[in-house]
PDB file of C-alpha atoms and ligand atoms in Angstrom:
ATOM      1  CA  MET A  15     -21.478   9.721 -21.628  1.00  0.00           C
ATOM      2  CA  GLN A  16     -21.322   6.622 -23.479  1.00  0.00           C
ATOM      3  CA  ASN A  17     -22.499   3.400 -21.866  1.00  0.00           C
ATOM      4  CA  MET A  18     -19.799   1.256 -20.588  1.00  0.00           C
ATOM      5  CA  LYS A  19     -19.629  -2.580 -21.364  1.00  0.00           C
ATOM      6  CA  ILE A  20     -19.583  -4.543 -18.251  1.00  0.00           C
ATOM      7  CA  CYS A  21     -18.596  -8.100 -19.160  1.00  0.00           C
ATOM      8  CA  ARG A  22     -18.629 -11.254 -16.533  1.00  0.00           C
ATOM      9  CA  THR A  23     -17.004 -13.631 -18.976  1.00  0.00           C
ATOM     10  CA  ILE A  24     -14.264 -13.964 -21.263  1.00  0.00           C
ATOM     11  CA  ALA A  25     -16.455 -14.612 -24.718  1.00  0.00           C
ATOM     12  CA  GLU A  26     -18.393 -11.253 -23.648  1.00  0.00           C
ATOM     13  CA  CYS A  27     -15.115  -9.610 -23.315  1.00  0.00           C
ATOM     14  CA  ARG A  28     -13.882 -10.947 -26.844  1.00  0.00           C
ATOM     15  CA  ALA A  29     -17.099 -10.137 -28.436  1.00  0.00           C
ATOM     16  CA  GLU A  30     -16.612  -6.320 -27.414  1.00  0.00           C
ATOM     17  CA  VAL A  31     -12.962  -6.145 -28.243  1.00  0.00           C
ATOM     18  CA  ALA A  32     -13.794  -7.676 -31.677  1.00  0.00           C
ATOM     19  CA  THR A  33     -15.900  -4.585 -32.393  1.00  0.00           C
ATOM     20  CA  TYR A  34     -13.166  -2.263 -31.495  1.00  0.00           C
ATOM     21  CA  ARG A  35     -10.766  -4.539 -33.874  1.00  0.00           C
ATOM     22  CA  LYS A  36     -13.394  -4.286 -36.626  1.00  0.00           C
ATOM     23  CA  ALA A  37     -13.381  -0.620 -36.479  1.00  0.00           C
ATOM     24  CA  ALA A  38      -9.171  -1.069 -36.679  1.00  0.00           C
ATOM     25  CA  GLU A  39      -9.135   0.662 -33.284  1.00  0.00           C
ATOM     26  CA  ARG A  40      -6.576   0.401 -30.753  1.00  0.00           C
ATOM     27  CA  VAL A  41      -7.066  -1.262 -27.565  1.00  0.00           C
ATOM     28  CA  GLY A  42      -5.251  -0.462 -24.205  1.00  0.00           C
ATOM     29  CA  LEU A  43      -5.728  -2.906 -21.150  1.00  0.00           C
ATOM     30  CA  VAL A  44      -5.285  -1.757 -17.448  1.00  0.00           C
ATOM     31  CA  PRO A  45      -5.695  -5.105 -15.104  1.00  0.00           C
ATOM     32  CA  THR A  46      -6.608  -4.380 -11.558  1.00  0.00           C
ATOM     33  CA  MET A  47      -7.762  -5.945  -8.308  1.00  0.00           C
ATOM     34  CA  GLY A  48     -10.557  -3.437  -7.945  1.00  0.00           C
ATOM     35  CA  PHE A  49     -10.875  -1.108  -4.910  1.00  0.00           C
ATOM     36  CA  LEU A  50      -9.674   1.513  -7.137  1.00  0.00           C
ATOM     37  CA  HIS A  51      -7.612   4.478  -6.298  1.00  0.00           C
ATOM     38  CA  GLN A  52      -6.026   7.590  -7.942  1.00  0.00           C
ATOM     39  CA  GLY A  53      -3.255   5.265  -9.022  1.00  0.00           C
ATOM     40  CA  HIS A  54      -5.232   3.166 -11.056  1.00  0.00           C
ATOM     41  CA  MET A  55      -7.115   5.992 -12.489  1.00  0.00           C
ATOM     42  CA  ALA A  56      -3.594   7.289 -13.388  1.00  0.00           C
ATOM     43  CA  LEU A  57      -2.937   3.808 -15.641  1.00  0.00           C
ATOM     44  CA  VAL A  58      -6.651   4.412 -17.057  1.00  0.00           C
ATOM     45  CA  ALA A  59      -5.643   7.834 -18.205  1.00  0.00           C
ATOM     46  CA  ALA A  60      -2.303   6.631 -19.591  1.00  0.00           C
ATOM     47  CA  ALA A  61      -4.350   3.603 -21.326  1.00  0.00           C
ATOM     48  CA  GLN A  62      -6.787   6.210 -22.968  1.00  0.00           C
ATOM     49  CA  GLU A  63      -4.051   8.488 -24.126  1.00  0.00           C
ATOM     50  CA  ALA A  64      -2.156   5.383 -25.837  1.00  0.00           C
ATOM     51  CA  SER A  65      -5.028   3.964 -27.251  1.00  0.00           C
ATOM     52  CA  ASP A  66      -8.795   4.068 -28.912  1.00  0.00           C
ATOM     53  CA  ARG A  67     -10.457   1.685 -26.489  1.00  0.00           C
ATOM     54  CA  VAL A  68      -9.722   1.024 -22.813  1.00  0.00           C
ATOM     55  CA  VAL A  69     -10.691  -2.315 -21.401  1.00  0.00           C
ATOM     56  CA  VAL A  70     -10.455  -2.551 -17.422  1.00  0.00           C
ATOM     57  CA  THR A  71     -10.205  -5.908 -15.674  1.00  0.00           C
ATOM     58  CA  ILE A  72     -11.299  -6.113 -12.053  1.00  0.00           C
ATOM     59  CA  PHE A  73     -10.134  -9.628 -10.710  1.00  0.00           C
ATOM     60  CA  VAL A  74      -8.731 -10.370  -7.107  1.00  0.00           C
ATOM     61  CA  ASN A  75      -6.457 -12.876  -8.201  1.00  0.00           C
ATOM     62  CA  PRO A  76      -6.249 -15.773  -5.509  1.00  0.00           C
ATOM     63  CA  THR A  77      -3.333 -17.235  -6.593  1.00  0.00           C
ATOM     64  CA  GLN A  78      -0.922 -14.227  -6.035  1.00  0.00           C
ATOM     65  CA  PHE A  79      -1.936 -13.953  -2.186  1.00  0.00           C
ATOM     66  CA  GLY A  80       0.269 -16.111   0.229  1.00  0.00           C
ATOM     67  CA  GLU A  81      -2.561 -16.630   3.023  1.00  0.00           C
ATOM     68  CA  ALA A  82      -6.146 -16.767   2.591  1.00  0.00           C
ATOM     69  CA  ALA A  83      -6.589 -14.129   5.116  1.00  0.00           C
ATOM     70  CA  ASP A  84      -4.886 -11.667   3.324  1.00  0.00           C
ATOM     71  CA  LEU A  85      -7.062 -12.551   0.365  1.00  0.00           C
ATOM     72  CA  GLU A  86     -10.201 -12.259   2.221  1.00  0.00           C
ATOM     73  CA  ALA A  87      -9.021  -8.958   3.822  1.00  0.00           C
ATOM     74  CA  TYR A  88      -8.456  -7.712   0.440  1.00  0.00           C
ATOM     75  CA  PRO A  89     -11.035  -4.741   0.346  1.00  0.00           C
ATOM     76  CA  ARG A  90     -13.595  -4.813  -2.676  1.00  0.00           C
ATOM     77  CA  ASP A  91     -16.423  -2.438  -4.023  1.00  0.00           C
ATOM     78  CA  GLU A  92     -17.565  -2.798  -7.230  1.00  0.00           C
ATOM     79  CA  ALA A  93     -20.084  -0.371  -7.560  1.00  0.00           C
ATOM     80  CA  ARG A  94     -17.727   2.080  -6.669  1.00  0.00           C
ATOM     81  CA  ASP A  95     -15.110   0.974  -9.217  1.00  0.00           C
ATOM     82  CA  LEU A  96     -17.913   0.759 -11.791  1.00  0.00           C
ATOM     83  CA  ALA A  97     -19.155   4.313 -11.104  1.00  0.00           C
ATOM     84  CA  MET A  98     -15.292   5.798 -11.165  1.00  0.00           C
ATOM     85  CA  LEU A  99     -14.762   4.077 -14.385  1.00  0.00           C
ATOM     86  CA  GLN A 100     -17.680   5.154 -16.054  1.00  0.00           C
ATOM     87  CA  GLU A 101     -16.793   8.620 -15.156  1.00  0.00           C
ATOM     88  CA  ALA A 102     -13.558   8.161 -16.389  1.00  0.00           C
ATOM     89  CA  GLY A 103     -14.981   7.223 -19.822  1.00  0.00           C
ATOM     90  CA  VAL A 104     -13.589   3.369 -19.830  1.00  0.00           C
ATOM     91  CA  ASP A 105     -15.131   1.574 -22.825  1.00  0.00           C
ATOM     92  CA  CYS A 106     -15.282  -2.088 -21.217  1.00  0.00           C
ATOM     93  CA  VAL A 107     -14.986  -3.723 -17.689  1.00  0.00           C
ATOM     94  CA  LEU A 108     -14.097  -7.259 -17.476  1.00  0.00           C
ATOM     95  CA  ILE A 109     -14.994  -8.808 -14.009  1.00  0.00           C
ATOM     96  CA  PRO A 110     -14.673 -12.452 -14.337  1.00  0.00           C
ATOM     97  CA  PRO A 111     -15.818 -14.902 -11.406  1.00  0.00           C
ATOM     98  CA  VAL A 112     -12.390 -16.978 -10.569  1.00  0.00           C
ATOM     99  CA  LYS A 113     -14.040 -19.955 -12.202  1.00  0.00           C
ATOM    100  CA  GLU A 114     -13.943 -18.318 -15.591  1.00  0.00           C
ATOM    101  CA  VAL A 115     -10.076 -17.217 -14.928  1.00  0.00           C
ATOM    102  CA  TYR A 116      -8.937 -20.502 -13.199  1.00  0.00           C
ATOM    103  CA  PRO A 117     -11.198 -23.585 -14.884  1.00  0.00           C
ATOM    104  CA  ASP A 118     -11.860 -26.650 -13.154  1.00  0.00           C
ATOM    105  CA  GLY A 119      -8.998 -28.774 -13.257  1.00  0.00           C
ATOM    106  CA  ASP A 120      -6.472 -25.872 -14.082  1.00  0.00           C
ATOM    107  CA  GLU A 121      -3.151 -26.548 -13.867  1.00  0.00           C
ATOM    108  CA  THR A 122      -0.824 -24.452 -16.078  1.00  0.00           C
ATOM    109  CA  ILE A 123       1.398 -21.762 -14.385  1.00  0.00           C
ATOM    110  CA  VAL A 124       3.551 -19.037 -15.854  1.00  0.00           C
ATOM    111  CA  GLU A 125       6.358 -17.780 -14.040  1.00  0.00           C
ATOM    112  CA  THR A 126       9.800 -15.968 -14.729  1.00  0.00           C
ATOM    113  CA  THR A 127      11.940 -18.030 -12.970  1.00  0.00           C
ATOM    114  CA  ARG A 128      14.913 -15.747 -11.794  1.00  0.00           C
ATOM    115  CA  MET A 129      12.746 -12.335 -11.522  1.00  0.00           C
ATOM    116  CA  ALA A 130      10.054 -13.921  -9.437  1.00  0.00           C
ATOM    117  CA  ASN A 131      12.184 -15.517  -7.122  1.00  0.00           C
ATOM    118  CA  MET A 132      14.265 -12.723  -5.935  1.00  0.00           C
ATOM    119  CA  LEU A 133      13.849  -9.254  -3.950  1.00  0.00           C
ATOM    120  CA  HIS A 134      10.153  -9.128  -2.866  1.00  0.00           C
ATOM    121  CA  GLY A 135       9.610 -12.522  -4.285  1.00  0.00           C
ATOM    122  CA  LEU A 136      11.634 -13.928  -1.297  1.00  0.00           C
ATOM    123  CA  VAL A 137       9.598 -12.186   0.802  1.00  0.00           C
ATOM    124  CA  ARG A 138       6.227 -13.258  -0.454  1.00  0.00           C
ATOM    125  CA  PRO A 139       6.755 -16.770  -2.021  1.00  0.00           C
ATOM    126  CA  GLY A 140       4.788 -17.749  -5.152  1.00  0.00           C
ATOM    127  CA  HIS A 141       3.420 -14.207  -5.684  1.00  0.00           C
ATOM    128  CA  PHE A 142       5.062 -13.285  -8.929  1.00  0.00           C
ATOM    129  CA  ARG A 143       4.071 -16.699 -10.133  1.00  0.00           C
ATOM    130  CA  GLY A 144       0.391 -15.840  -9.582  1.00  0.00           C
ATOM    131  CA  VAL A 145       0.966 -12.327 -11.174  1.00  0.00           C
ATOM    132  CA  THR A 146       2.401 -13.706 -14.237  1.00  0.00           C
ATOM    133  CA  THR A 147       0.077 -16.606 -14.548  1.00  0.00           C
ATOM    134  CA  VAL A 148      -3.072 -14.156 -14.182  1.00  0.00           C
ATOM    135  CA  VAL A 149      -1.554 -11.320 -16.276  1.00  0.00           C
ATOM    136  CA  ALA A 150      -0.632 -13.948 -19.255  1.00  0.00           C
ATOM    137  CA  ARG A 151      -4.540 -15.074 -19.045  1.00  0.00           C
ATOM    138  CA  LEU A 152      -5.760 -11.569 -19.128  1.00  0.00           C
ATOM    139  CA  PHE A 153      -3.806 -10.872 -21.761  1.00  0.00           C
ATOM    140  CA  ASN A 154      -4.994 -13.541 -23.826  1.00  0.00           C
ATOM    141  CA  PHE A 155      -8.523 -12.806 -22.838  1.00  0.00           C
ATOM    142  CA  VAL A 156      -8.708  -9.045 -24.197  1.00  0.00           C
ATOM    143  CA  GLN A 157      -5.455  -9.211 -26.682  1.00  0.00           C
ATOM    144  CA  PRO A 158      -4.642  -5.539 -26.301  1.00  0.00           C
ATOM    145  CA  ASP A 159      -2.206  -3.688 -28.158  1.00  0.00           C
ATOM    146  CA  ILE A 160      -0.838  -1.898 -25.031  1.00  0.00           C
ATOM    147  CA  ALA A 161      -1.309  -2.717 -21.030  1.00  0.00           C
ATOM    148  CA  CYS A 162      -0.576  -0.149 -18.271  1.00  0.00           C
ATOM    149  CA  PHE A 163       1.122  -1.269 -14.796  1.00  0.00           C
ATOM    150  CA  GLY A 164       1.940   1.137 -11.976  1.00  0.00           C
ATOM    151  CA  GLU A 165       5.767   1.662 -11.528  1.00  0.00           C
ATOM    152  CA  LYS A 166       5.011   1.640  -7.806  1.00  0.00           C
ATOM    153  CA  ASP A 167       4.999  -2.351  -8.085  1.00  0.00           C
ATOM    154  CA  TYR A 168       8.404  -2.189  -9.640  1.00  0.00           C
ATOM    155  CA  GLN A 169       9.485  -5.513  -9.777  1.00  0.00           C
ATOM    156  CA  GLN A 170       6.077  -6.831 -10.832  1.00  0.00           C
ATOM    157  CA  LEU A 171       6.218  -4.321 -13.911  1.00  0.00           C
ATOM    158  CA  GLN A 172       9.735  -5.953 -14.885  1.00  0.00           C
ATOM    159  CA  VAL A 173       9.025  -9.190 -14.303  1.00  0.00           C
ATOM    160  CA  ILE A 174       5.776  -8.806 -16.552  1.00  0.00           C
ATOM    161  CA  LYS A 175       7.800  -6.990 -19.269  1.00  0.00           C
ATOM    162  CA  ARG A 176      10.079  -9.792 -19.162  1.00  0.00           C
ATOM    163  CA  MET A 177       7.339 -12.414 -19.516  1.00  0.00           C
ATOM    164  CA  THR A 178       5.928 -10.692 -22.116  1.00  0.00           C
ATOM    165  CA  ARG A 179       9.152 -10.450 -23.964  1.00  0.00           C
ATOM    166  CA  ASP A 180       9.718 -13.986 -23.728  1.00  0.00           C
ATOM    167  CA  LEU A 181       6.152 -15.189 -24.659  1.00  0.00           C
ATOM    168  CA  ALA A 182       6.352 -12.581 -27.449  1.00  0.00           C
ATOM    169  CA  PHE A 183       3.028 -11.120 -26.577  1.00  0.00           C
ATOM    170  CA  PRO A 184       2.672  -8.271 -29.364  1.00  0.00           C
ATOM    171  CA  ILE A 185       1.866  -5.914 -26.487  1.00  0.00           C
ATOM    172  CA  ASP A 186       3.290  -2.753 -25.692  1.00  0.00           C
ATOM    173  CA  ILE A 187       3.911  -2.468 -21.644  1.00  0.00           C
ATOM    174  CA  ARG A 188       3.939   0.760 -20.048  1.00  0.00           C
ATOM    175  CA  GLY A 189       5.166   1.803 -16.839  1.00  0.00           C
ATOM    176  CA  VAL A 190       3.134   4.625 -15.263  1.00  0.00           C
ATOM    177  CA  PRO A 191       4.649   6.808 -12.663  1.00  0.00           C
ATOM    178  CA  THR A 192       3.281   6.544  -9.014  1.00  0.00           C
ATOM    179  CA  VAL A 193       0.547   8.677  -7.902  1.00  0.00           C
ATOM    180  CA  ARG A 194       1.085   9.899  -4.294  1.00  0.00           C
ATOM    181  CA  GLU A 195      -1.026  11.504  -1.483  1.00  0.00           C
ATOM    182  CA  PRO A 196      -0.063  15.259  -1.025  1.00  0.00           C
ATOM    183  CA  ASP A 197       2.124  14.256   2.327  1.00  0.00           C
ATOM    184  CA  GLY A 198       3.946  11.853   0.024  1.00  0.00           C
ATOM    185  CA  LEU A 199       2.549   8.432   0.850  1.00  0.00           C
ATOM    186  CA  ALA A 200       2.123   6.383  -2.299  1.00  0.00           C
ATOM    187  CA  MET A 201      -1.261   5.409  -3.256  1.00  0.00           C
ATOM    188  CA  SER A 202      -2.274   1.806  -2.467  1.00  0.00           C
ATOM    189  CA  SER A 203      -5.737  -0.235  -1.851  1.00  0.00           C
ATOM    190  CA  ARG A 204      -3.927  -1.433   1.716  1.00  0.00           C
ATOM    191  CA  ASN A 205      -3.489   2.550   3.270  1.00  0.00           C
ATOM    192  CA  VAL A 206      -7.277   2.318   4.214  1.00  0.00           C
ATOM    193  CA  ARG A 207      -6.244  -0.566   6.399  1.00  0.00           C
ATOM    194  CA  LEU A 208      -3.905   1.589   8.215  1.00  0.00           C
ATOM    195  CA  THR A 209      -4.288   3.049  11.648  1.00  0.00           C
ATOM    196  CA  PRO A 210      -3.883   6.880  11.682  1.00  0.00           C
ATOM    197  CA  GLU A 211      -0.676   6.299  13.651  1.00  0.00           C
ATOM    198  CA  ASP A 212       0.596   3.802  11.080  1.00  0.00           C
ATOM    199  CA  ARG A 213      -0.454   5.945   8.416  1.00  0.00           C
ATOM    200  CA  GLN A 214       1.508   9.010   9.909  1.00  0.00           C
ATOM    201  CA  ALA A 215       4.372   6.611  10.365  1.00  0.00           C
ATOM    202  CA  ALA A 216       4.363   5.212   6.776  1.00  0.00           C
ATOM    203  CA  LEU A 217       5.525   8.620   5.344  1.00  0.00           C
ATOM    204  CA  VAL A 218       9.092   7.430   6.358  1.00  0.00           C
ATOM    205  CA  LEU A 219       8.941   5.671   3.236  1.00  0.00           C
ATOM    206  CA  SER A 220       8.763   8.540   0.818  1.00  0.00           C
ATOM    207  CA  ARG A 221      11.216  10.520   3.200  1.00  0.00           C
ATOM    208  CA  SER A 222      13.927   8.075   3.208  1.00  0.00           C
ATOM    209  CA  LEU A 223      13.291   7.509  -0.953  1.00  0.00           C
ATOM    210  CA  ALA A 224      13.810  11.139  -1.253  1.00  0.00           C
ATOM    211  CA  ALA A 225      17.048  11.377   1.205  1.00  0.00           C
ATOM    212  CA  ALA A 226      18.357   8.352  -1.226  1.00  0.00           C
ATOM    213  CA  GLU A 227      17.640  10.448  -4.624  1.00  0.00           C
ATOM    214  CA  GLN A 228      19.367  13.693  -3.075  1.00  0.00           C
ATOM    215  CA  ALA A 229      22.339  11.754  -1.966  1.00  0.00           C
ATOM    216  CA  ALA A 230      22.420   9.820  -5.376  1.00  0.00           C
ATOM    217  CA  ALA A 231      22.533  13.118  -7.434  1.00  0.00           C
ATOM    218  CA  GLN A 232      25.680  14.385  -5.174  1.00  0.00           C
ATOM    219  CA  GLY A 233      27.444  10.988  -5.904  1.00  0.00           C
ATOM    220  CA  THR A 234      27.575   8.053  -3.831  1.00  0.00           C
ATOM    221  CA  THR A 235      27.652   4.347  -3.242  1.00  0.00           C
ATOM    222  CA  ILE A 236      25.305   1.811  -3.379  1.00  0.00           C
ATOM    223  CA  GLU A 237      26.536   0.565   0.173  1.00  0.00           C
ATOM    224  CA  ALA A 238      25.970   4.198   1.481  1.00  0.00           C
ATOM    225  CA  LEU A 239      22.473   4.303  -0.005  1.00  0.00           C
ATOM    226  CA  ARG A 240      21.511   1.229   1.985  1.00  0.00           C
ATOM    227  CA  GLN A 241      22.714   2.521   5.083  1.00  0.00           C
ATOM    228  CA  LEU A 242      21.070   6.177   4.696  1.00  0.00           C
ATOM    229  CA  ILE A 243      17.509   4.514   3.878  1.00  0.00           C
ATOM    230  CA  SER A 244      17.910   1.649   6.534  1.00  0.00           C
ATOM    231  CA  ASP A 245      18.746   4.164   9.215  1.00  0.00           C
ATOM    232  CA  THR A 246      15.771   6.398   8.333  1.00  0.00           C
ATOM    233  CA  ILE A 247      13.261   3.766   8.314  1.00  0.00           C
ATOM    234  CA  THR A 248      14.920   1.838  11.368  1.00  0.00           C
ATOM    235  CA  ALA A 249      14.220   5.411  13.486  1.00  0.00           C
ATOM    236  CA  GLU A 250      10.719   4.979  12.755  1.00  0.00           C
ATOM    237  CA  PRO A 251       9.546   2.762  15.893  1.00  0.00           C
ATOM    238  CA  ARG A 252       6.259   1.761  13.940  1.00  0.00           C
ATOM    239  CA  ALA A 253       8.050   0.208  10.850  1.00  0.00           C
ATOM    240  CA  THR A 254       9.468  -3.019  10.774  1.00  0.00           C
ATOM    241  CA  LEU A 255      11.588  -3.097   7.547  1.00  0.00           C
ATOM    242  CA  ARG A 256      10.904  -6.212   5.320  1.00  0.00           C
ATOM    243  CA  GLY A 257      13.189  -5.773   2.341  1.00  0.00           C
ATOM    244  CA  LEU A 258      15.498  -3.370   1.231  1.00  0.00           C
ATOM    245  CA  ASP A 259      17.103  -3.818  -2.471  1.00  0.00           C
ATOM    246  CA  ILE A 260      19.037  -1.622  -4.818  1.00  0.00           C
ATOM    247  CA  VAL A 261      19.404  -3.282  -8.076  1.00  0.00           C
ATOM    248  CA  GLY A 262      19.627  -2.465 -11.914  1.00  0.00           C
ATOM    249  CA  ALA A 263      16.927  -0.533 -13.028  1.00  0.00           C
ATOM    250  CA  THR A 264      15.898  -2.856 -15.897  1.00  0.00           C
ATOM    251  CA  ASP A 265      17.432  -6.388 -15.072  1.00  0.00           C
ATOM    252  CA  LEU A 266      17.187  -6.012 -11.450  1.00  0.00           C
ATOM    253  CA  SER A 267      20.618  -7.159 -11.105  1.00  0.00           C
ATOM    254  CA  ASP A 268      23.063  -6.488  -7.877  1.00  0.00           C
ATOM    255  CA  LEU A 269      24.543  -3.595  -7.674  1.00  0.00           C
ATOM    256  CA  SER A 270      27.877  -2.584  -5.508  1.00  0.00           C
ATOM    257  CA  GLY A 271      30.117   0.228  -5.226  1.00  0.00           C
ATOM    258  CA  PRO A 272      29.803   3.423  -6.745  1.00  0.00           C
ATOM    259  CA  LEU A 273      26.542   4.038  -8.097  1.00  0.00           C
ATOM    260  CA  THR A 274      27.494   4.583 -11.937  1.00  0.00           C
ATOM    261  CA  SER A 275      24.134   3.449 -13.746  1.00  0.00           C
ATOM    262  CA  PRO A 276      20.327   4.043 -12.972  1.00  0.00           C
ATOM    263  CA  ALA A 277      19.449   2.082  -9.892  1.00  0.00           C
ATOM    264  CA  ALA A 278      15.682   1.235  -8.382  1.00  0.00           C
ATOM    265  CA  ILE A 279      15.479   1.124  -4.960  1.00  0.00           C
ATOM    266  CA  MET A 280      12.662  -1.228  -3.459  1.00  0.00           C
ATOM    267  CA  ILE A 281      11.388  -0.763  -0.028  1.00  0.00           C
ATOM    268  CA  SER A 282       8.885  -3.165   1.705  1.00  0.00           C
ATOM    269  CA  ALA A 283       7.947  -2.479   5.406  1.00  0.00           C
ATOM    270  CA  GLU A 284       5.316  -3.506   7.683  1.00  0.00           C
ATOM    271  CA  PHE A 285       3.055  -0.793   9.759  1.00  0.00           C
ATOM    272  CA  GLY A 286       0.976  -2.428  12.268  1.00  0.00           C
ATOM    273  CA  GLY A 287       1.108  -5.705  10.004  1.00  0.00           C
ATOM    274  CA  ILE A 288       0.301  -4.140   7.003  1.00  0.00           C
ATOM    275  CA  LEU A 289       2.775  -4.524   4.254  1.00  0.00           C
ATOM    276  CA  LEU A 290       3.443  -1.163   2.263  1.00  0.00           C
ATOM    277  CA  ILE A 291       6.096  -1.320  -0.604  1.00  0.00           C
ATOM    278  CA  ASP A 292       7.555   1.990  -2.362  1.00  0.00           C
ATOM    279  CA  GLN A 293      10.259   2.235  -4.709  1.00  0.00           C
ATOM    280  CA  ARG A 294      12.332   4.955  -6.974  1.00  0.00           C
ATOM    281  CA  VAL A 295      14.857   5.065  -9.693  1.00  0.00           C
ATOM    282  CA  VAL A 296      17.722   7.281  -8.617  1.00  0.00           C
ATOM    283  CA  THR A 297      20.885   8.343 -11.060  1.00  0.00           C
ATOM    284  CA  GLN A 298      23.841  10.438 -10.116  1.00  0.00           C
TER     285      GLN A 298
HETATM  286  O1  PAF B 574      -1.042  -4.953  -9.664  1.00  0.00           O
HETATM  287  C1  PAF B 574      -2.267  -5.594  -9.594  1.00  0.00           C
HETATM  288  O2  PAF B 574      -3.244  -4.819  -9.257  1.00  0.00           O
HETATM  289  C2  PAF B 574      -2.173  -6.987  -9.958  1.00  0.00           C
HETATM  290  O3  PAF B 574      -0.707  -7.532  -9.410  1.00  0.00           O
HETATM  291  C3  PAF B 574      -2.267  -7.302 -11.349  1.00  0.00           C
HETATM  292  C4  PAF B 574      -1.495  -6.884 -12.206  1.00  0.00           C
HETATM  293  C5  PAF B 574      -3.860  -6.797 -11.634  1.00  0.00           C
HETATM  294  C6  PAF B 574      -2.708  -8.732 -11.473  1.00  0.00           C
HETATM  295  O4  PAF B 574      -3.562  -9.295 -10.328  1.00  0.00           O
END
């Protein structure tokens, strides 16, 4: 197995990527916040499929966390992450310190003004601004040809697609389907923080989406879908529904009445104080 290059600075990473470019190799990027699971490895596999070289970034981005406690509690395990990436055949990993990404005196932000401040963005003010600000920087550090993001963070994926288009980054953004545990729970770094009871209760998310998908296929309205999902989740006593949105699949626009075009259902719910999200695109 070839040696994976580990970079701690932008300069080191750029020098490494320059060698790929010199060989006319196509570069794929997978931005992560570490504590990798099978969902991340699916992004790596998708990037490997679409490019010659894969760069993974591991950076727990402080600007996308609302509360300092949430940032501190975010799980980290660099040694395990590196072993997984080496095993998967990743070419280069960038693990920059905070000062490298946000230099002293930093004052630049990137924000999609509409899409960042709706839906999950209302529950987590400033979150998507933090995401686009860091992803724009990572794009600029690595300058990949393609970049892979999970469909699970559906609004994030659409926000990043819009930012990439608006700023004319020459990068092909790929959405990769959600990887699930055998029982249907969408994989997330937060799952390890759930108690066994809350983990069991969290299955209500995928269950409610499956019921919605079935109802959609038989023909229904947006209002009936909303009622079905909300009833299913509120029937689970350990769940607190925080957000339920059914919107146009690409522009996140409001929908009502009969389901006539693909709709994205996005749910966020808390289980013992841990916020989980799940999503599905449904059509008739
Ligand atoms: O999805 C994530 O893990 C993060 O939001 C991302 C895209 C790596 C930006 O910090």
